[in-house]
PDB file of C-alpha atoms in Angstrom:
ATOM      1  CA  UNK A   1      90.152 131.976  76.333  1.00  0.00           C
ATOM      2  CA  UNK A   2      89.794 133.160  80.312  1.00  0.00           C
ATOM      3  CA  UNK A   3      86.776 134.798  81.269  1.00  0.00           C
ATOM      4  CA  UNK A   4      86.527 138.585  81.716  1.00  0.00           C
ATOM      5  CA  UNK A   5      87.748 139.786  85.041  1.00  0.00           C
ATOM      6  CA  UNK A   6      85.505 142.763  86.408  1.00  0.00           C
ATOM      7  CA  UNK A   7      87.815 144.836  88.840  1.00  0.00           C
ATOM      8  CA  UNK A   8      87.842 148.070  90.573  1.00  0.00           C
ATOM      9  CA  UNK A   9      90.948 150.083  90.839  1.00  0.00           C
ATOM     10  CA  UNK A  10      90.729 149.622  94.679  1.00  0.00           C
ATOM     11  CA  UNK A  11      90.978 145.902  94.258  1.00  0.00           C
ATOM     12  CA  UNK A  12      93.954 146.078  92.151  1.00  0.00           C
ATOM     13  CA  UNK A  13      97.162 145.874  94.601  1.00  0.00           C
ATOM     14  CA  UNK A  14      95.457 142.626  96.189  1.00  0.00           C
ATOM     15  CA  UNK A  15      94.847 140.833  92.502  1.00  0.00           C
ATOM     16  CA  UNK A  16      97.655 141.818  90.433  1.00  0.00           C
ATOM     17  CA  UNK A  17      99.393 138.803  91.374  1.00  0.00           C
ATOM     18  CA  UNK A  18      96.534 136.475  90.246  1.00  0.00           C
ATOM     19  CA  UNK A  19      96.445 138.155  86.644  1.00  0.00           C
ATOM     20  CA  UNK A  20      98.118 137.035  83.605  1.00  0.00           C
ATOM     21  CA  UNK A  21      98.990 138.406  80.268  1.00  0.00           C
ATOM     22  CA  UNK A  22      96.285 138.267  78.003  1.00  0.00           C
ATOM     23  CA  UNK A  23      93.632 138.386  80.438  1.00  0.00           C
ATOM     24  CA  UNK A  24      90.613 140.787  79.796  1.00  0.00           C
ATOM     25  CA  UNK A  25      89.857 143.323  82.718  1.00  0.00           C
ATOM     26  CA  UNK A  26      86.863 145.357  82.863  1.00  0.00           C
ATOM     27  CA  UNK A  27      88.292 148.153  85.408  1.00  0.00           C
ATOM     28  CA  UNK A  28      86.155 150.673  87.048  1.00  0.00           C
ATOM     29  CA  UNK A  29      87.235 153.451  89.601  1.00  0.00           C
ATOM     30  CA  UNK A  30      89.687 156.279  89.819  1.00  0.00           C
ATOM     31  CA  UNK A  31      92.413 156.620  87.036  1.00  0.00           C
ATOM     32  CA  UNK A  32      94.796 159.351  86.018  1.00  0.00           C
ATOM     33  CA  UNK A  33      95.666 160.687  82.701  1.00  0.00           C
ATOM     34  CA  UNK A  34      99.238 161.647  82.149  1.00  0.00           C
ATOM     35  CA  UNK A  35     101.325 162.049  78.762  1.00  0.00           C
ATOM     36  CA  UNK A  36     104.897 162.993  77.906  1.00  0.00           C
ATOM     37  CA  UNK A  37     104.504 166.774  79.237  1.00  0.00           C
ATOM     38  CA  UNK A  38     102.680 165.889  82.178  1.00  0.00           C
ATOM     39  CA  UNK A  39     105.325 163.171  83.295  1.00  0.00           C
ATOM     40  CA  UNK A  40     108.172 165.529  82.523  1.00  0.00           C
ATOM     41  CA  UNK A  41     106.163 168.189  85.000  1.00  0.00           C
ATOM     42  CA  UNK A  42     105.617 165.418  87.470  1.00  0.00           C
ATOM     43  CA  UNK A  43     109.599 164.359  87.589  1.00  0.00           C
ATOM     44  CA  UNK A  44     110.281 168.229  87.864  1.00  0.00           C
ATOM     45  CA  UNK A  45     108.042 168.267  91.084  1.00  0.00           C
ATOM     46  CA  UNK A  46     109.677 165.078  92.309  1.00  0.00           C
ATOM     47  CA  UNK A  47     113.041 166.394  91.925  1.00  0.00           C
ATOM     48  CA  UNK A  48     112.302 169.590  93.617  1.00  0.00           C
ATOM     49  CA  UNK A  49     110.606 167.409  96.452  1.00  0.00           C
ATOM     50  CA  UNK A  50     107.333 169.144  95.789  1.00  0.00           C
ATOM     51  CA  UNK A  51     103.693 167.427  96.418  1.00  0.00           C
ATOM     52  CA  UNK A  52     102.379 165.633  93.424  1.00  0.00           C
ATOM     53  CA  UNK A  53      98.811 166.321  92.218  1.00  0.00           C
ATOM     54  CA  UNK A  54      97.996 162.793  93.205  1.00  0.00           C
ATOM     55  CA  UNK A  55      99.005 159.678  95.398  1.00  0.00           C
ATOM     56  CA  UNK A  56     101.406 157.597  93.474  1.00  0.00           C
ATOM     57  CA  UNK A  57     100.879 154.729  95.882  1.00  0.00           C
ATOM     58  CA  UNK A  58      97.903 152.316  94.423  1.00  0.00           C
ATOM     59  CA  UNK A  59      97.393 154.703  91.421  1.00  0.00           C
ATOM     60  CA  UNK A  60      96.810 153.865  87.989  1.00  0.00           C
ATOM     61  CA  UNK A  61      97.871 156.318  85.085  1.00  0.00           C
ATOM     62  CA  UNK A  62      96.142 156.041  81.827  1.00  0.00           C
ATOM     63  CA  UNK A  63      98.593 157.418  79.253  1.00  0.00           C
ATOM     64  CA  UNK A  64      95.899 159.771  77.477  1.00  0.00           C
ATOM     65  CA  UNK A  65      95.093 162.871  76.273  1.00  0.00           C
ATOM     66  CA  UNK A  66      91.307 163.113  76.009  1.00  0.00           C
ATOM     67  CA  UNK A  67      89.284 165.705  74.075  1.00  0.00           C
ATOM     68  CA  UNK A  68      86.827 168.165  75.604  1.00  0.00           C
ATOM     69  CA  UNK A  69      83.723 166.316  76.360  1.00  0.00           C
ATOM     70  CA  UNK A  70      80.392 166.997  74.124  1.00  0.00           C
ATOM     71  CA  UNK A  71      76.799 166.219  74.476  1.00  0.00           C
ATOM     72  CA  UNK A  72      76.953 165.451  78.230  1.00  0.00           C
ATOM     73  CA  UNK A  73      79.932 162.880  77.943  1.00  0.00           C
ATOM     74  CA  UNK A  74      82.765 163.638  80.428  1.00  0.00           C
ATOM     75  CA  UNK A  75      85.212 163.814  77.603  1.00  0.00           C
ATOM     76  CA  UNK A  76      85.353 163.175  73.947  1.00  0.00           C
ATOM     77  CA  UNK A  77      87.484 160.710  72.379  1.00  0.00           C
ATOM     78  CA  UNK A  78      90.143 159.206  74.748  1.00  0.00           C
ATOM     79  CA  UNK A  79      92.087 156.694  73.195  1.00  0.00           C
ATOM     80  CA  UNK A  80      95.553 155.347  74.611  1.00  0.00           C
ATOM     81  CA  UNK A  81      98.864 156.911  73.481  1.00  0.00           C
ATOM     82  CA  UNK A  82     101.839 154.555  72.618  1.00  0.00           C
ATOM     83  CA  UNK A  83     103.277 153.605  75.999  1.00  0.00           C
ATOM     84  CA  UNK A  84     106.730 153.604  75.008  1.00  0.00           C
ATOM     85  CA  UNK A  85     106.966 157.291  74.839  1.00  0.00           C
ATOM     86  CA  UNK A  86     106.612 156.697  78.856  1.00  0.00           C
ATOM     87  CA  UNK A  87     109.130 154.202  79.364  1.00  0.00           C
ATOM     88  CA  UNK A  88     111.900 156.574  80.225  1.00  0.00           C
ATOM     89  CA  UNK A  89     109.442 157.708  83.320  1.00  0.00           C
ATOM     90  CA  UNK A  90     107.869 154.512  84.241  1.00  0.00           C
ATOM     91  CA  UNK A  91     110.495 152.852  86.298  1.00  0.00           C
ATOM     92  CA  UNK A  92     110.557 155.590  88.827  1.00  0.00           C
ATOM     93  CA  UNK A  93     107.028 156.113  89.087  1.00  0.00           C
ATOM     94  CA  UNK A  94     106.518 152.323  89.921  1.00  0.00           C
ATOM     95  CA  UNK A  95     109.411 152.197  92.567  1.00  0.00           C
ATOM     96  CA  UNK A  96     107.278 154.990  93.953  1.00  0.00           C
ATOM     97  CA  UNK A  97     104.153 153.062  94.410  1.00  0.00           C
ATOM     98  CA  UNK A  98     102.255 153.283  90.666  1.00  0.00           C
ATOM     99  CA  UNK A  99     100.007 150.216  90.572  1.00  0.00           C
ATOM    100  CA  UNK A 100      99.464 150.085  86.978  1.00  0.00           C
ATOM    101  CA  UNK A 101      99.747 151.763  83.488  1.00  0.00           C
ATOM    102  CA  UNK A 102      97.406 151.787  80.797  1.00  0.00           C
ATOM    103  CA  UNK A 103      98.560 152.522  76.964  1.00  0.00           C
ATOM    104  CA  UNK A 104      99.087 150.733  73.858  1.00  0.00           C
ATOM    105  CA  UNK A 105     102.170 148.887  72.466  1.00  0.00           C
ATOM    106  CA  UNK A 106     105.379 147.116  73.842  1.00  0.00           C
ATOM    107  CA  UNK A 107     107.441 148.390  76.694  1.00  0.00           C
ATOM    108  CA  UNK A 108     111.103 148.480  77.299  1.00  0.00           C
ATOM    109  CA  UNK A 109     113.052 145.719  79.013  1.00  0.00           C
ATOM    110  CA  UNK A 110     113.431 148.123  82.214  1.00  0.00           C
ATOM    111  CA  UNK A 111     109.906 149.075  82.333  1.00  0.00           C
ATOM    112  CA  UNK A 112     109.081 145.181  82.734  1.00  0.00           C
ATOM    113  CA  UNK A 113     111.911 144.733  85.362  1.00  0.00           C
ATOM    114  CA  UNK A 114     110.258 147.442  87.288  1.00  0.00           C
ATOM    115  CA  UNK A 115     106.948 146.131  86.964  1.00  0.00           C
ATOM    116  CA  UNK A 116     108.196 142.744  88.284  1.00  0.00           C
ATOM    117  CA  UNK A 117     110.162 144.373  91.155  1.00  0.00           C
ATOM    118  CA  UNK A 118     106.936 146.243  92.436  1.00  0.00           C
ATOM    119  CA  UNK A 119     104.311 143.577  91.671  1.00  0.00           C
ATOM    120  CA  UNK A 120     102.751 145.885  89.255  1.00  0.00           C
ATOM    121  CA  UNK A 121     100.769 145.775  85.918  1.00  0.00           C
ATOM    122  CA  UNK A 122     100.702 147.109  82.376  1.00  0.00           C
ATOM    123  CA  UNK A 123      97.256 147.190  80.539  1.00  0.00           C
ATOM    124  CA  UNK A 124      96.609 147.573  76.937  1.00  0.00           C
ATOM    125  CA  UNK A 125      93.650 149.589  75.703  1.00  0.00           C
ATOM    126  CA  UNK A 126      92.630 149.457  72.204  1.00  0.00           C
ATOM    127  CA  UNK A 127      93.781 151.857  69.877  1.00  0.00           C
ATOM    128  CA  UNK A 128      91.524 153.479  67.700  1.00  0.00           C
ATOM    129  CA  UNK A 129      88.768 153.199  69.970  1.00  0.00           C
ATOM    130  CA  UNK A 130      88.939 156.675  71.748  1.00  0.00           C
ATOM    131  CA  UNK A 131      85.063 157.237  71.342  1.00  0.00           C
ATOM    132  CA  UNK A 132      83.984 153.970  72.310  1.00  0.00           C
ATOM    133  CA  UNK A 133      86.647 154.143  75.360  1.00  0.00           C
ATOM    134  CA  UNK A 134      85.089 157.550  76.174  1.00  0.00           C
ATOM    135  CA  UNK A 135      81.598 155.993  76.937  1.00  0.00           C
ATOM    136  CA  UNK A 136      83.354 154.166  80.009  1.00  0.00           C
ATOM    137  CA  UNK A 137      84.489 157.744  81.575  1.00  0.00           C
ATOM    138  CA  UNK A 138      81.795 159.134  83.897  1.00  0.00           C
ATOM    139  CA  UNK A 139      83.725 162.039  85.166  1.00  0.00           C
ATOM    140  CA  UNK A 140      86.957 163.919  84.135  1.00  0.00           C
ATOM    141  CA  UNK A 141      88.542 166.787  86.110  1.00  0.00           C
ATOM    142  CA  UNK A 142      91.815 168.530  85.422  1.00  0.00           C
ATOM    143  CA  UNK A 143      93.876 168.192  88.738  1.00  0.00           C
ATOM    144  CA  UNK A 144      97.392 169.615  87.500  1.00  0.00           C
ATOM    145  CA  UNK A 145      98.762 171.516  84.603  1.00  0.00           C
ATOM    146  CA  UNK A 146      95.618 173.090  83.166  1.00  0.00           C
ATOM    147  CA  UNK A 147      97.998 174.782  80.875  1.00  0.00           C
ATOM    148  CA  UNK A 148      98.926 171.877  78.922  1.00  0.00           C
ATOM    149  CA  UNK A 149      95.159 171.285  77.616  1.00  0.00           C
ATOM    150  CA  UNK A 150      94.308 167.991  76.414  1.00  0.00           C
ATOM    151  CA  UNK A 151      97.574 166.852  78.062  1.00  0.00           C
ATOM    152  CA  UNK A 152      96.502 167.968  81.617  1.00  0.00           C
ATOM    153  CA  UNK A 153      96.734 165.652  84.457  1.00  0.00           C
ATOM    154  CA  UNK A 154      92.990 164.402  84.802  1.00  0.00           C
ATOM    155  CA  UNK A 155      91.176 162.579  87.584  1.00  0.00           C
ATOM    156  CA  UNK A 156      88.689 160.320  85.973  1.00  0.00           C
ATOM    157  CA  UNK A 157      86.127 158.069  87.307  1.00  0.00           C
ATOM    158  CA  UNK A 158      85.865 154.964  84.861  1.00  0.00           C
ATOM    159  CA  UNK A 159      83.329 152.153  84.900  1.00  0.00           C
ATOM    160  CA  UNK A 160      83.814 148.819  82.642  1.00  0.00           C
ATOM    161  CA  UNK A 161      86.836 150.352  81.142  1.00  0.00           C
ATOM    162  CA  UNK A 162      87.866 147.325  78.787  1.00  0.00           C
ATOM    163  CA  UNK A 163      91.509 146.453  79.130  1.00  0.00           C
ATOM    164  CA  UNK A 164      94.059 143.412  78.068  1.00  0.00           C
ATOM    165  CA  UNK A 165      96.800 142.672  80.673  1.00  0.00           C
ATOM    166  CA  UNK A 166      99.784 142.972  78.240  1.00  0.00           C
ATOM    167  CA  UNK A 167     102.581 142.495  81.079  1.00  0.00           C
ATOM    168  CA  UNK A 168     101.859 140.779  84.050  1.00  0.00           C
ATOM    169  CA  UNK A 169     103.596 141.054  87.554  1.00  0.00           C
ATOM    170  CA  UNK A 170     105.376 137.849  87.005  1.00  0.00           C
ATOM    171  CA  UNK A 171     107.064 140.023  83.720  1.00  0.00           C
ATOM    172  CA  UNK A 172     104.965 137.966  81.135  1.00  0.00           C
ATOM    173  CA  UNK A 173     104.570 140.187  77.850  1.00  0.00           C
ATOM    174  CA  UNK A 174     101.464 139.466  75.686  1.00  0.00           C
ATOM    175  CA  UNK A 175     103.618 141.117  72.751  1.00  0.00           C
ATOM    176  CA  UNK A 176     106.342 138.321  73.257  1.00  0.00           C
ATOM    177  CA  UNK A 177     103.964 135.680  73.765  1.00  0.00           C
ATOM    178  CA  UNK A 178     102.054 136.606  70.685  1.00  0.00           C
ATOM    179  CA  UNK A 179     105.106 136.783  68.543  1.00  0.00           C
ATOM    180  CA  UNK A 180     106.482 133.273  69.777  1.00  0.00           C
ATOM    181  CA  UNK A 181     103.099 131.815  69.155  1.00  0.00           C
ATOM    182  CA  UNK A 182     102.959 133.134  65.636  1.00  0.00           C
ATOM    183  CA  UNK A 183     106.322 132.351  64.542  1.00  0.00           C
ATOM    184  CA  UNK A 184     105.668 128.601  65.997  1.00  0.00           C
TER     185      UNK A 184
END
């Protein structure tokens, strides 16, 4: 098992080529939440040539809809959403400069192809651990689509968010690797 890599979102573009499926990462820096409804709105803005709520180039999107914070915490539970629900959106966003995505579960082949084409990465977060993940979130600010409630786009500052590289920039897919190893 490899040692855990401690990285910032600013470092990701320079180190993505070194990360491999299965690597453990503690990520700190700025990430943005966006789920299905927010992705539809982002695509509408793109199609209309309007400005986006955040710069896609170099960005990390976390597929999550955090609940409101309590007892001084920035958010309540903030577990990952099934990434496959965003597969129809991901290739275009990657082609526009998105660096990484965070979610749970497998990605479709067109997403893996776009990850390779753009030297990006897909990280898996632990599903069912939303309350624990919330402890890594230091700030959360709604920056777009407030009317979507939990599904609004938020800019979050995270500290040591525990992730696993699920699909690396070479196209190695932890889910396929795991099934292959299990079959042996």
